[in-house]
Each structure stands twice: as C-alpha cells, then as structure tokens.
Amino acid sequence: MVTFMRPEILFPLFAPVSTLKGTGPKTAPLIARVAGPLVRDLVFTAPHSVIFRSPATAATAVEGEVQTFEVAIVQHLRPGKVGAPYKVRVSDPTGFMHLIYFKVFGDHLEKKLRVGSRWRVSGRVERFGAEVQIAHPDYLIPADSAEFPPSAEPVYPATAGLTSRQLQTVIHRALEKTPELPEWQDSAWLIQERLPSWREAVALLHAPETVEDVSPICAARRRLAYDELLAHQLALGRRKKARQAAPAPRLSPGPASSAMEAALPFRLTGAQQRALTDIRRDIAAGARMSRLLHGDVGSGKTVVAALAMADAASNGLQAALMAPTEILARQHFERLKPLWGAAGLDGVLLTGRDKGRARQQKLAWIADGSIAFIIGTHALFQESVEFRDLGLVVLDEQHRFGVAQRQQLQDKGRSVHVLALSATPIPRTLELTQFGDLEVSRLDEKPPGRKPVATRAIPGARIGEVVARLRTALESGAQAYWICPLVSESEASDLAAAEARWGNLTRALGDGVGLVHGRMSGPDKDAVMTDFAEGRIRLLVATTVVEVGVDVPNATIMVIEHAERFGLAQLHQLRGRVGRGAAESACILLYEGKLSEAASTRLDVLRRTEDGFEIAETDWALRGGGDLLGLKQSGFPDYRIADPVAHRDLLFAAAADARMILQKDPGFVTERGKALRVLTELYDWRPDRTDAPA
Ligand code: ADP
Ligand code: MG
C-alpha cells in the first residue's frame, strides 16, 4: 500500500494547541477536551449557534435578547449586604439601566467605569422589577473607540473553565495559522455546487452572520462535510484494497462441498445461490476475502456460510464460525452436525463453558487439525486457541462485533478469509460508512413458504384479551414468545418486571411457561431454550435475549410488551422470530399510554411491511439527526462536520468519487491526487490505523 508522509504544508495545523498565543498549561487541556489537542482540531470545531447583537436603547430593550447599548456611567452602587450584586447605574437618552456584577472586590470597576464616561455595552437583557439590567456584560468598549461589539457571533461548545468566547479567541489564533491548501476537489463540481475553497470554508465556518450559516446545509459546511466524507471513503477504499492485496489460500468447491449441498433438506434460493457465487469468486481469487452477507432474519444466511466452510474443508483447511451467544453457537452446532456428517467430517463446539480436560482435548484437536469445523463464541478467539490451518472465519450477527474484533480476527490466521453475517438491515448510508471497507452481498429473497406475519398494535389495557386468545392458541398446539423490554435504568427492576409477568402468565396459563433473561447462566439459558425448541415450554417469556438468531419454527406468536419503547429495527428483528414455519403467525404489539407520533409511525411501518431494508430506511429517517447517541451506537463514525442525515447526498457522491479516484489514480500521483494526499492526511483516517472510525 502507498503510505503517505504528512506534507509540510499541514505542519502548522498539526501543531499542539499549546503553541498558540494565550494557551497555557491550564487552558490547553480544556481545549483538548472540547476540540482536540491540535490546531487542526480547533479549526474544525464548529459553532453550534450564532448570537445576534441588535442595537437598542433603554426604552427599546427586549428581555431575553442579546443587545448592544451606548450608555453613560451615572453612579456606582456598592452592595448593601453580603451576596447582593454590585450595580452600575447607566443611562442613555431614553432612560436608565443597570450593569450587574456579582463578587466584586476592590475598586477596579469604579476606576474603569468612571462616572460620566461613555461605553458601548452588550449582553443579555434582563428585567428586574421595572429595571432593565445586564449582568456581566459580554462587551464593554469605550464609546470613542473604533471597535464595536460584533453584530453576530458564533457560539461554541463550552466546558467548565473555558467559555465560548475564550474558545472563539483561540480559534481565531488557529485560523491565523491556517494556510491555504491545494484544491483537492474537482473545480467544476465546486462551481456547479457553489461551494467555497477549503480555506474560505473554514473562515466562513467561524464567521456566521445568519442562522443559515450554522446549519449543516450552508455552503461552507457542505464543502467541509464533503471533504470529510471523501477522506473517510478514500481511507475505507484504501483499506479494502490493501486487504485485497494480501494473498490468501485459494479455495474452491470440492467433495465436502458437494456432499454437504446434497445433504441439504431444501434447495437454495436464488439469493442464496448468488451470495454463494460472490463468496466463491472471492475465496478462489487468491486474495483475502472480507465480505458481509446481509440478509433479513430468516433469510437463510447460515447455510450459505456452511457451504463456504465446506469449501475450506474441501481444500484441507479449517473453518470457524463465531456466534455472539452460547445459545446460538449451540444451535448452529446442532444444525450443522448432520451436514458435516454427510461429508464425513467432524466439527467441535467450543464455548466459555468448556473447562479443564474437555477443553484441553478440544484445543488439541483444533491444533492438530483432526477437526475441520469449529463453532464457538467469542471465547474461541480470545485466548490461546491455536488452529492448525485456519482458512475461513464466519462471524455470525456481525453487528455484535466491533471493528477491533474484526481486525483481531483477521490477524489470527496467516491470512484468513472473513465472511460476516448480519441480520440487522441497515440503510445504505450506514452500509457505506460502516462497511465501506467490505464487499457486500444481500439476501433479498426469503426461503419459500413463508407467510406474512399478521401484525397488530393493541393497547396494554387489553392485555386480558390477549392472554385469553393466547390460551386458546397454546391449547391447540402453538408456541409463543412474550417479550418484556428492558426499560428502566436498573436491570434488576426490569428483571423483576419480567419475573412478575412470568408469574402471572403461569397463573393464567398453567404449566409450560418458561422464562429466559440475560442474567441467567449459560447452562440455565440453554436448558430453557432447549425446552422451548423441543416443545416442553409452550410460552417463552423473555427479555430481549431472543433478539439474536434463535430459530424455533413451531413458534408462531410474538407478543411484545411496551412495543413503543423499542426501535423499529429491533421490533422487526423480534418479529422475525415467528413466521418461520408453514403455519399462520401473529405479532402483537402491546403499547402503553398514548402513542407519540414517532411511535405510531413506527408501528404503522411494521404493520405495512416486512422488508427489513425498507424498515431500516424508515427508522433512519424517523430518527433523523436528533438521535446522536443512537447513531454512535449503530457504529456511525465520529465525524466532525458531516451529518449523516443532512449530508446523505454528499455521502453517496463521496463514495462514488472515492471509487473513481482509487481506480484511476491509486497512487495519488496526478495533480488532484497530490492534493488528495493532503486531504487524507488532514483527516488522518489512515487505512492502516485500526483505531480509526470504522
Ligand atoms: P438467518 O438468515 O436469520 O440466519 P437461518 O440461516 O437461521 O436464517 O435460516 C432460517 C431457517 O430457514 C432455517 O430453519 C433454515 O433451515 C431455513 N432455510 C434456509 N435456507 C432455506 C431454503 N433455501 N429453503 C427452505 N428453508 C431454508
Ligand atoms: Mg442467523
């Protein structure tokens, strides 16, 4: 891979903030907390709003507004008692006002604001009884000076010990050190989009004059957002290329593959076939595969993965499948065992529960290669597991794994192919930002015979009816899930709620009601899940542990309590647990209170469609940019300026642009390429940095 050196032109921007005048050992750490340690970080710290200072007089002052006055000092009124403020009485031709100061010691105010002298004063207007007052004015400028309080002023994120104004001052110093940089964007495009140059854009970023100037759609921010998105897409693209350059064993279908395929009790769907073709193309090419297999719950990802694993075995290599929970690992193991058997091969299940001699034995088999397939949980990769010859790793429910873990895995074998499975349908936006360094296959077709799940929203007050209908259904042989959400701050009280629900459902429905939750030990959980899978438990009360991957085709009813508290994607996942068999299925969304508009839209969408990708797009649109925490949780990179919702169009453009650049000028040697090196370094999203965002 081409690695770049930081170009000299960026040196001033990569200087520590402490090199700026007026930033001492006290303020530098505060600035670092708000903005970051470097001058560049200050330059990219965007104001979140703008204050307007309108000119006013004592007579026209408006409470709550930030206004500027020209006044004469009339009198100093020292506080009469402890804790009372110091007041300076001032006047203009229309009336009187007070400047208010707390904690004034000595006589410096009296010396500075001499009676009779004239000042420009600016600050937030307050009313105290009939009096207009300003507490601790932002500006006090002698009236004969050439200086005026600004009419508009950016507001920055402040922190204890560092005000927005102080930050503004250092940002100005930072801007003084900010050079012009070579243009890395296509100039025709800039003109067409009416976007400023980089240097102009950062100047404008910090000099808002209107509310539009602090909105994500203003030209300056769009320009900077595009830079940021392009830099990120280039980094992802380069990482992808670097990985593809790593040689890896060539795997092609062989005897194990055909034996396993022949042993399948069904035919692959077209989508499964296409995904398998994608995978086989990758793993036969001699370069390391990193592919994401994306498909809704129940779309049949496991079997596709299993066939790829068979290819590894056909070529004498081991294949590992890693699941996020023990229950899932166990289920995969049980499902896949007969397929391996058909191929005359052996597999092993390795979880955190394996201890002592049994574990040693399994590890020995894995190390000496007598085992072709290894199914396990995270534990599989955490410790001293030595593979004899690992060729392929499958990560089930990939969203449960962090980027670091993904990376860690790829470092495990000499050069291992990685197939990640994800059942969380995500919008294209996230696909690009989160998985831009992966190849993606989508399973957009479900196995045949699935019936739509009748979905209804019912007020919680009618829970009695629901239980009565549930009784009838269970009596006629159906099985059901009952989901109790985690709602309160305390897990203990949520658990108590789930246990209470289990208690009263047991009283209402008799035996055959089980409870499973996240606090249970692995063996206890597995025992309950097994009882459910084998029909001894008819109704499974669960906290959201069933969210992930469990497959019990006989379960046809899903009741979700407090459905209004779940996100759309999560509801969709939960609903995906039913509707897997031939019988009609139902999903009942119990909601409490009056539904918020967003919650009712969510439930409507669920009723309308079962297409996970459509649901994901809607969820995304509904959450908008407001839910930043949600974005972080969904793995959205920590952009400085770019906003995934407001700049969606730019993201798609940047992705296309990056692809084109990496194809036409992979070495970054053209004029634009050289400028793009500066961009890449400016944002520091180096493809070789594993701590970088996604
Ligand atoms: P997911 O994509 O959610 O991991 P699974 O791999 O667990 O889905 O598959 C869900 C169910 O569908 C399983 O019971 C599986 O055996 C079944 N299945 C998978 N592919 C097909 C197919 N082509 N035809 C019929 N059933 C299938
Ligand atoms: Mg699955």
XYZ file of C-alpha atoms and ligand atoms in Angstrom:
722
model
C 0.000 0.000 0.000
C 1.111 3.524 -0.681
C 1.776 5.203 2.624
C 1.881 8.934 2.735
C 4.023 11.271 4.772
C 2.394 14.262 6.310
C 3.006 17.102 3.861
C 4.858 20.098 5.224
C 2.016 22.430 4.410
C -0.009 20.765 7.178
C 2.604 21.238 9.897
C 1.030 24.396 11.358
C -2.303 22.588 11.607
C -0.747 19.623 13.351
C 0.987 21.774 15.969
C -0.338 21.315 19.502
C -2.828 23.954 20.613
C -0.386 24.968 23.335
C 1.746 26.604 20.637
C -0.953 29.221 20.106
C -0.525 32.540 21.875
C -2.522 32.749 25.082
C -2.945 28.996 25.560
C -1.134 27.937 28.661
C -0.852 24.678 30.544
C -4.215 25.419 32.151
C -6.309 26.055 29.066
C -4.690 23.551 26.695
C -6.250 20.505 28.413
C -9.630 22.236 28.456
C -9.357 22.986 24.758
C -8.299 19.406 24.168
C -11.429 18.240 25.910
C -13.750 20.354 23.795
C -11.923 20.404 20.480
C -8.874 18.168 20.499
C -5.151 18.519 21.034
C -4.183 20.062 17.694
C -4.589 23.397 15.956
C -6.465 21.498 13.256
C -8.998 20.367 15.825
C -9.751 23.959 16.712
C -10.198 24.836 13.065
C -12.749 22.015 12.747
C -14.642 22.861 15.905
C -17.859 24.248 14.500
C -20.016 26.757 16.342
C -23.384 25.268 17.188
C -25.311 28.506 17.047
C -24.995 32.205 16.496
C -25.796 35.120 18.773
C -27.123 38.300 17.232
C -26.475 41.573 18.999
C -29.085 44.055 17.925
C -28.609 47.739 18.706
C -31.132 49.003 21.292
C -31.858 51.716 23.817
C -33.075 51.578 27.412
C -36.562 52.221 26.054
C -36.468 49.564 23.307
C -34.572 46.863 25.248
C -36.170 43.413 24.919
C -35.896 40.996 27.766
C -34.020 37.838 26.861
C -32.405 39.328 23.741
C -28.712 39.971 23.433
C -28.421 43.684 22.675
C -25.915 46.476 22.386
C -26.333 49.913 24.020
C -24.408 53.123 24.163
C -24.551 54.439 27.701
C -23.021 56.926 30.126
C -21.975 55.870 33.642
C -24.190 57.550 36.230
C -23.412 56.021 39.585
C -21.758 53.059 41.339
C -23.985 51.281 43.843
C -21.999 49.018 46.149
C -23.894 46.024 47.541
C -25.704 46.824 50.778
C -25.437 43.304 52.123
C -23.394 40.163 51.599
C -24.377 38.287 48.447
C -26.096 41.235 46.816
C -24.669 42.341 43.474
C -22.652 45.420 42.682
C -24.665 47.720 40.411
C -23.532 50.343 37.968
C -26.320 52.752 37.049
C -26.067 53.913 33.464
C -28.230 55.983 31.151
C -28.885 56.784 27.543
C -31.202 59.493 26.211
C -34.223 57.201 26.609
C -33.764 56.052 30.204
C -31.751 54.222 32.814
C -30.316 50.711 33.080
C -28.104 48.768 35.463
C -24.998 46.749 34.858
C -24.891 44.000 37.447
C -21.770 42.328 38.854
C -21.506 39.587 41.406
C -18.489 39.065 43.636
C -16.773 42.376 43.052
C -13.751 43.059 45.208
C -11.782 46.309 45.452
C -12.458 49.400 43.386
C -11.356 48.369 39.880
C -14.845 48.818 38.453
C -15.090 52.311 39.845
C -11.707 53.159 38.366
C -12.546 51.683 34.978
C -16.123 52.857 34.561
C -15.683 56.439 35.675
C -18.845 58.388 36.295
C -19.613 60.392 33.174
C -17.592 58.183 30.800
C -19.395 56.682 27.801
C -19.380 52.996 26.802
C -20.693 50.518 24.308
C -22.212 47.726 26.344
C -23.521 44.424 25.072
C -25.092 41.459 26.799
C -28.280 39.608 27.538
C -31.086 41.912 28.629
C -32.860 41.071 31.876
C -35.626 42.759 33.763
C -35.589 43.183 37.490
C -38.898 44.679 38.519
C -39.189 47.804 36.432
C -35.445 48.000 35.803
C -33.622 46.922 32.679
C -30.329 45.285 33.535
C -27.410 43.362 32.062
C -25.463 41.011 34.283
C -21.754 40.758 33.497
C -21.866 42.321 30.018
C -20.094 40.409 27.246
C -18.609 43.585 25.858
C -17.618 46.940 27.392
C -15.907 49.136 24.850
C -15.160 52.855 25.302
C -17.557 54.810 23.101
C -14.757 56.764 21.489
C -13.012 53.584 20.320
C -13.192 52.396 16.719
C -14.251 48.964 17.938
C -17.853 47.728 18.104
C -19.333 44.589 19.586
C -19.930 42.179 16.713
C -23.443 42.118 15.346
C -23.311 38.331 15.065
C -21.127 35.968 16.990
C -20.566 32.207 16.873
C -21.303 30.152 19.959
C -19.005 27.225 20.657
C -19.377 24.252 22.944
C -18.080 25.457 26.293
C -16.779 23.456 29.217
C -16.152 24.268 32.864
C -13.276 26.745 32.905
C -13.454 27.542 29.209
C -16.137 29.825 27.859
C -17.373 30.013 24.313
C -15.723 33.447 23.991
C -12.353 32.121 25.099
C -12.652 29.291 22.647
C -13.548 31.777 19.943
C -10.372 33.698 20.689
C -8.113 30.649 20.334
C -9.954 29.554 17.233
C -9.118 32.936 15.740
C -5.467 32.378 16.568
C -5.718 28.943 14.980
C -7.231 30.448 11.837
C -4.358 32.921 11.606
C -2.024 29.910 11.359
C -4.208 28.117 8.837
C -2.680 28.001 5.366
C -4.367 27.822 2.006
C -4.326 24.215 0.922
C -4.172 22.865 -2.617
C -7.651 22.221 -4.028
C -8.438 18.502 -3.874
C -11.971 18.768 -5.102
C -12.966 18.884 -8.707
C -13.209 22.572 -9.503
C -16.058 22.230 -11.979
C -18.034 20.431 -9.288
C -17.292 23.159 -6.761
C -18.561 25.792 -9.162
C -21.635 23.808 -10.009
C -22.453 23.275 -6.336
C -21.441 26.843 -5.471
C -19.035 25.692 -2.820
C -16.100 27.733 -1.480
C -12.464 26.695 -1.333
C -11.270 24.893 1.784
C -9.634 27.956 3.318
C -12.677 30.089 2.617
C -14.942 27.409 4.026
C -13.157 27.251 7.376
C -13.171 31.061 7.583
C -16.919 31.094 6.904
C -17.485 28.276 9.357
C -16.298 30.533 12.140
C -17.916 33.733 10.928
C -21.635 33.020 10.796
C -23.836 36.014 10.138
C -27.192 34.334 9.887
C -28.901 31.260 11.293
C -28.434 29.577 7.902
C -24.689 29.960 8.364
C -24.697 27.499 11.253
C -26.964 24.983 9.565
C -25.481 21.824 8.036
C -26.749 22.815 4.607
C -24.815 26.076 4.298
C -22.194 26.038 1.574
C -19.214 26.143 3.945
C -20.382 23.151 5.930
C -21.378 21.193 2.861
C -17.913 21.769 1.465
C -16.223 20.632 4.680
C -18.622 17.727 5.073
C -17.828 16.551 1.582
C -14.113 16.742 2.339
C -14.591 14.710 5.458
C -16.784 12.093 3.800
C -14.449 11.806 0.858
C -11.439 11.426 3.144
C -13.248 8.686 5.022
C -14.398 6.877 1.890
C -10.870 7.050 0.497
C -9.495 5.582 3.708
C -12.044 2.772 3.646
C -11.386 2.155 -0.016
C -7.648 2.014 0.529
C -8.071 -0.340 3.434
C -10.184 -2.573 1.246
C -7.544 -2.521 -1.476
C -4.780 -3.232 0.995
C -6.618 -6.226 2.275
C -7.368 -7.469 -1.171
C -3.676 -7.260 -1.869
C -2.970 -9.718 0.955
C -2.581 -13.175 -0.502
C -4.788 -15.887 0.935
C -5.341 -19.539 0.150
C -7.343 -20.282 -2.982
C -10.435 -22.238 -2.020
C -12.659 -23.961 -4.500
C -15.604 -26.304 -4.069
C -14.680 -29.947 -3.640
C -16.043 -33.229 -2.322
C -17.029 -31.837 1.091
C -18.932 -29.029 -0.632
C -20.963 -31.302 -2.846
C -21.645 -33.794 -0.056
C -22.970 -31.051 2.178
C -25.001 -29.440 -0.539
C -26.543 -32.807 -1.377
C -27.450 -33.314 2.280
C -29.484 -30.091 2.472
C -33.186 -30.760 3.045
C -34.090 -27.917 0.632
C -32.881 -26.118 -2.478
C -31.029 -22.840 -2.147
C -32.990 -19.742 -3.015
C -31.797 -17.618 -5.914
C -30.431 -15.063 -3.474
C -28.533 -17.709 -1.541
C -27.121 -19.044 -4.792
C -25.988 -15.559 -5.845
C -24.382 -14.887 -2.479
C -22.570 -18.215 -2.630
C -21.319 -17.350 -6.098
C -19.994 -13.999 -4.782
C -18.233 -15.749 -1.939
C -16.782 -18.466 -4.113
C -15.444 -15.901 -6.527
C -13.712 -14.122 -3.625
C -12.174 -17.127 -1.955
C -10.961 -18.627 -5.187
C -9.141 -15.482 -6.219
C -6.078 -15.907 -4.031
C -6.645 -12.669 -2.131
C -8.161 -12.289 1.286
C -11.946 -12.059 1.313
C -13.801 -9.632 3.550
C -17.419 -9.972 2.702
C -20.547 -9.035 4.514
C -23.545 -11.233 3.906
C -26.504 -9.131 4.686
C -29.952 -10.603 4.980
C -33.040 -10.241 6.993
C -33.776 -12.593 9.844
C -34.763 -15.965 8.474
C -33.323 -15.322 5.023
C -31.063 -18.332 5.404
C -27.566 -16.975 5.904
C -26.303 -19.917 7.921
C -26.465 -22.444 5.143
C -24.611 -20.143 2.762
C -21.876 -19.772 5.351
C -21.833 -23.518 5.940
C -21.250 -24.201 2.256
C -18.365 -21.741 2.186
C -16.949 -23.569 5.202
C -17.273 -26.778 3.256
C -15.129 -25.268 0.522
C -12.410 -24.629 3.092
C -12.645 -28.224 4.248
C -12.548 -29.450 0.669
C -9.195 -27.736 0.392
C -7.867 -29.212 3.613
C -8.272 -26.053 5.679
C -10.190 -25.422 8.859
C -13.176 -23.123 9.096
C -14.513 -21.435 12.204
C -17.913 -19.941 12.906
C -18.169 -17.454 15.707
C -21.530 -16.632 17.301
C -22.340 -13.874 19.738
C -24.077 -16.090 22.289
C -23.758 -19.594 23.557
C -27.326 -20.443 22.637
C -26.674 -19.535 19.053
C -23.362 -21.337 18.904
C -25.057 -24.432 20.221
C -27.922 -24.127 17.747
C -25.530 -23.744 14.826
C -23.578 -26.712 16.034
C -26.652 -28.933 16.268
C -27.893 -27.824 12.831
C -24.606 -28.235 11.054
C -23.519 -31.517 12.587
C -25.617 -33.674 10.220
C -24.261 -31.779 7.211
C -20.668 -32.443 8.262
C -21.564 -35.989 8.959
C -22.790 -36.316 5.390
C -19.395 -35.099 4.235
C -17.617 -37.485 6.606
C -16.076 -34.612 8.526
C -16.034 -33.581 12.124
C -16.699 -30.379 13.992
C -16.385 -29.183 17.535
C -18.281 -26.748 19.736
C -16.092 -24.548 21.880
C -17.524 -22.054 24.310
C -16.520 -20.335 27.505
C -18.167 -23.177 29.333
C -15.627 -25.714 28.223
C -13.259 -26.185 31.119
C -10.369 -28.362 32.146
C -9.622 -31.647 30.412
C -12.524 -31.482 27.975
C -11.378 -28.078 26.822
C -7.767 -29.220 26.534
C -8.900 -32.113 24.390
C -10.857 -29.854 22.047
C -7.961 -27.434 21.789
C -5.670 -30.312 20.946
C -7.972 -31.451 18.119
C -8.127 -27.945 16.764
C -4.366 -27.620 16.931
C -3.576 -30.944 15.295
C -6.123 -30.498 12.536
C -8.247 -33.562 13.289
C -11.216 -31.211 13.373
C -12.329 -29.347 10.258
C -15.096 -27.151 11.671
C -15.040 -25.132 14.845
C -18.167 -23.442 16.157
C -17.779 -21.158 19.099
C -18.419 -17.982 20.960
C -16.046 -15.091 21.430
C -14.090 -17.280 23.825
C -12.899 -19.116 20.788
C -10.717 -16.272 19.731
C -9.902 -14.588 22.953
C -7.390 -16.984 24.321
C -4.811 -19.454 23.302
C -6.739 -21.211 20.576
C -4.247 -22.466 18.030
C -5.542 -23.587 14.677
C -3.560 -25.909 12.567
C -4.621 -24.301 9.358
C -7.455 -21.831 9.500
C -8.763 -20.748 6.108
C -12.117 -19.106 6.762
C -13.778 -17.354 9.638
C -17.531 -16.733 9.696
C -18.811 -14.074 12.073
C -22.486 -14.536 12.802
C -24.518 -11.456 13.741
C -21.639 -9.264 12.782
C -23.089 -6.113 14.333
C -22.306 -7.615 17.698
C -18.634 -7.388 16.970
C -16.588 -4.243 16.990
C -14.223 -3.133 14.260
C -11.314 -4.002 16.519
C -12.534 -7.551 16.930
C -12.956 -7.900 13.200
C -9.398 -6.747 12.758
C -8.134 -9.003 15.533
C -9.655 -11.965 13.792
C -8.036 -11.212 10.531
C -4.718 -11.116 12.323
C -5.370 -14.581 13.711
C -4.645 -16.929 10.876
C -1.840 -16.260 8.445
C -4.294 -14.816 6.033
C -7.843 -15.751 6.713
C -10.928 -15.184 4.613
C -13.649 -13.485 6.597
C -17.370 -13.761 5.997
C -19.520 -11.614 8.260
C -23.233 -12.305 8.574
C -25.584 -9.554 9.572
C -29.305 -9.711 10.152
C -29.627 -6.075 11.049
C -30.879 -4.469 7.901
C -29.206 -1.117 7.696
C -29.783 1.851 5.471
C -27.415 2.395 2.586
C -25.964 5.363 4.454
C -24.713 3.144 7.212
C -23.643 0.462 4.835
C -21.278 2.942 3.231
C -19.875 4.455 6.389
C -19.712 1.355 8.477
C -18.861 -1.289 5.967
C -17.232 0.740 3.229
C -14.192 -1.492 3.506
C -16.152 -4.662 2.922
C -17.759 -6.298 -0.061
C -21.466 -6.751 0.495
C -23.909 -9.430 -0.648
C -27.559 -9.079 0.179
C -30.032 -11.900 0.637
C -33.070 -10.099 -0.662
C -35.299 -13.124 -1.018
C -36.651 -15.402 1.688
C -36.895 -19.175 1.558
C -40.194 -20.233 0.018
C -43.331 -20.933 2.012
C -43.008 -18.082 4.465
C -46.323 -16.454 5.285
C -46.653 -12.848 6.263
C -46.900 -12.227 9.997
C -50.199 -10.582 10.921
C -49.089 -7.592 12.964
C -51.395 -5.684 15.294
C -50.914 -2.903 17.809
C -53.129 -3.251 20.886
C -53.322 -1.010 23.952
C -51.836 -2.599 27.064
C -55.154 -2.215 28.843
C -56.490 -5.059 26.707
C -53.831 -7.483 27.889
C -56.554 -9.726 29.340
C -57.992 -10.390 25.874
C -54.551 -11.114 24.531
C -53.887 -13.658 27.269
C -57.259 -15.317 26.645
C -56.532 -15.697 22.917
C -53.060 -16.901 23.721
C -54.544 -19.647 25.891
C -56.676 -20.882 23.004
C -53.723 -20.857 20.634
C -51.425 -22.675 23.048
C -54.087 -25.276 23.721
C -54.287 -26.012 20.019
C -50.535 -26.649 19.902
C -48.979 -23.299 19.056
C -45.905 -21.860 20.742
C -45.310 -18.225 21.568
C -42.795 -15.655 22.716
C -43.615 -12.931 25.200
C -41.044 -10.157 25.223
C -40.545 -7.914 28.236
C -38.377 -4.982 27.334
C -35.522 -3.557 29.311
C -37.000 -0.209 30.159
C -35.818 1.209 33.436
C -32.360 2.383 34.399
C -31.905 -0.617 36.588
C -31.581 -4.053 35.130
C -32.682 -5.534 38.441
C -36.083 -3.899 38.326
C -36.552 -4.877 34.667
C -35.808 -8.394 35.633
C -38.294 -8.159 38.446
C -40.900 -6.992 35.937
C -40.166 -9.923 33.634
C -40.346 -12.347 36.556
C -43.640 -10.850 37.666
C -45.023 -11.246 34.144
C -43.831 -14.818 34.045
C -45.549 -15.361 37.404
C -48.934 -14.088 36.320
C -48.797 -15.783 32.919
C -48.032 -19.025 34.707
C -51.063 -18.483 36.924
C -53.214 -17.675 33.895
C -51.951 -20.390 31.564
C -50.675 -23.122 33.810
C -47.510 -25.119 33.213
C -45.394 -24.777 30.151
C -44.438 -21.128 30.644
C -40.682 -20.550 30.709
C -38.520 -17.548 31.477
C -35.201 -16.618 29.935
C -33.196 -13.457 30.534
C -29.727 -12.039 30.134
C -28.701 -12.519 33.732
C -29.100 -16.284 33.622
C -26.065 -18.507 33.416
C -25.283 -20.066 30.055
C -26.379 -23.591 31.006
C -29.638 -22.341 32.527
C -30.410 -20.281 29.441
C -29.626 -23.181 27.153
C -31.805 -25.519 29.172
C -34.792 -23.188 28.835
C -34.167 -22.600 25.137
C -33.873 -26.315 24.532
C -37.148 -26.935 26.357
C -38.754 -24.315 24.157
C -37.251 -25.657 20.940
C -38.423 -29.156 21.831
C -41.910 -28.066 22.806
C -41.822 -28.692 26.547
C -42.181 -24.967 27.056
C -45.175 -23.522 25.161
C -44.756 -19.885 26.031
C -41.360 -18.323 26.461
C -41.238 -15.127 28.485
C -38.021 -13.376 27.600
C -36.118 -10.170 27.869
C -34.600 -9.231 24.533
C -32.107 -12.122 24.610
C -34.133 -13.827 21.910
C -33.400 -10.934 19.624
C -30.463 -12.705 18.101
C -30.786 -15.524 15.655
C -32.689 -18.243 17.552
C -34.734 -20.418 15.243
C -37.835 -22.259 16.541
C -40.116 -22.796 13.517
C -43.082 -24.002 15.601
C -43.283 -20.653 17.403
C -45.990 -18.630 15.674
C -46.966 -15.895 18.121
C -44.885 -12.991 19.276
C -46.212 -10.668 21.953
C -44.124 -7.583 22.642
C -44.883 -5.556 25.740
C -44.163 -1.844 25.715
C -43.624 -2.025 21.993
C -43.477 1.768 21.910
C -40.132 1.666 23.680
C -38.400 -0.398 21.035
C -36.715 0.899 17.944
C -38.141 -0.152 14.610
C -35.209 -2.310 13.697
C -35.430 -4.126 16.984
C -39.160 -4.754 16.624
C -38.545 -6.076 13.175
C -35.868 -8.414 14.482
C -38.139 -9.685 17.201
C -40.988 -10.246 14.831
C -38.605 -12.195 12.625
C -38.548 -14.947 15.269
C -42.004 -16.031 14.120
C -43.386 -16.722 10.667
C -40.694 -19.318 10.031
C -42.853 -22.367 9.687
C -45.807 -23.238 7.493
C -48.494 -22.036 9.936
C -50.011 -18.550 10.114
C -48.164 -16.279 12.517
C -49.071 -13.227 14.519
C -47.203 -10.413 16.165
C -48.965 -8.410 18.854
C -47.515 -5.087 19.819
C -48.803 -4.058 23.228
C -48.328 -0.384 23.893
C -48.872 1.758 26.957
C -50.298 5.234 27.195
C -50.922 7.475 24.251
C -48.567 6.760 21.403
C -46.201 9.534 20.399
C -46.345 10.420 16.746
C -42.996 8.780 16.105
C -44.033 5.625 17.952
C -47.251 5.359 15.999
C -45.415 5.841 12.710
C -43.043 3.073 13.756
C -45.894 0.685 14.475
C -47.599 1.641 11.217
C -44.496 0.849 9.215
C -44.251 -2.546 10.863
C -47.820 -3.323 10.050
C -47.311 -2.276 6.479
C -44.145 -4.109 5.510
C -41.819 -6.951 6.415
C -38.974 -5.794 4.223
C -36.108 -5.208 6.619
C -34.296 -2.827 4.330
C -37.348 -0.658 3.860
C -37.913 -0.678 7.607
C -34.329 0.325 8.206
C -34.586 3.284 5.844
C -37.742 4.453 7.573
C -36.204 4.024 11.001
C -33.271 6.080 9.839
C -35.466 8.828 8.511
C -37.578 8.820 11.668
C -34.631 9.046 13.979
C -33.179 11.806 11.894
C -30.099 13.546 13.143
C -31.607 14.019 16.565
C -30.630 10.689 17.950
C -26.901 11.113 18.047
C -26.462 8.535 20.728
C -28.335 6.058 18.600
C -26.037 6.890 15.736
C -22.971 6.272 17.849
C -24.421 3.003 18.981
C -25.096 1.958 15.461
C -21.422 2.442 14.791
C -21.609 5.696 12.932
C -18.182 7.280 12.706
C -17.402 10.288 14.762
C -17.464 12.916 12.045
C -16.550 16.486 12.861
C -18.740 18.307 10.397
C -20.520 15.707 8.297
C -24.050 14.880 9.328
C -25.340 11.541 8.055
C -28.879 12.788 7.593
C -28.341 16.278 6.256
C -25.448 15.216 4.044
C -26.802 11.954 2.769
C -26.491 13.097 -0.837
C -22.866 14.069 -0.272
C -22.089 10.687 1.215
C -23.247 8.877 -1.899
C -21.354 11.304 -4.091
C -18.215 10.898 -1.983
C -18.431 7.116 -2.148
C -18.673 7.212 -5.928
C -15.917 9.800 -6.158
C -13.610 7.731 -3.933
C -14.195 4.627 -6.011
C -13.352 6.521 -9.163
C -10.238 8.090 -7.676
C -8.880 4.782 -6.390
C -9.456 3.224 -9.761
C -7.950 5.975 -11.879
C -5.190 7.200 -9.622
C -4.450 4.594 -6.941
C -1.002 6.032 -6.289
C -2.321 9.594 -5.891
C 0.199 10.902 -8.421
C -1.905 13.220 -10.562
C -2.302 16.879 -9.666
C -5.578 16.156 -7.890
C -4.088 13.017 -6.407
C -1.316 15.030 -4.767
C -3.867 17.410 -3.320
C -5.904 14.447 -2.135
C -2.907 13.228 -0.165
C -3.147 16.472 1.764
C -6.843 15.840 2.383
C -6.216 12.284 3.558
C -3.545 13.441 5.952
C -5.602 16.367 7.142
C -8.288 13.994 8.354
C -5.838 11.374 9.441
C -8.063 8.474 8.536
C -5.184 6.330 7.536
C -6.140 2.962 6.224
C -3.525 1.348 8.458
C -4.923 2.871 11.619
C -7.117 0.310 13.334
C -8.328 2.723 15.982
C -9.759 4.989 13.299
C -13.516 5.104 12.929
C -14.834 2.056 11.102
P -30.807 -16.283 9.254
O -30.521 -15.643 7.944
O -31.725 -15.481 10.094
O -29.543 -16.700 9.995
P -31.210 -19.095 9.167
O -29.936 -19.381 8.500
O -31.302 -19.390 10.632
O -31.604 -17.583 8.913
O -32.377 -19.806 8.392
C -33.693 -19.731 8.816
C -34.445 -21.005 8.521
O -34.647 -21.146 7.134
C -33.710 -22.241 8.950
O -34.623 -23.116 9.579
C -33.183 -22.826 7.658
O -33.027 -24.209 7.736
C -34.235 -22.423 6.684
N -33.759 -22.287 5.304
C -32.609 -21.719 4.910
N -32.493 -21.724 3.560
C -33.632 -22.314 3.103
C -34.097 -22.620 1.791
N -33.415 -22.300 0.704
N -35.297 -23.238 1.699
C -36.014 -23.555 2.796
N -35.613 -23.296 4.041
C -34.432 -22.662 4.212
Mg -28.734 -16.444 11.832
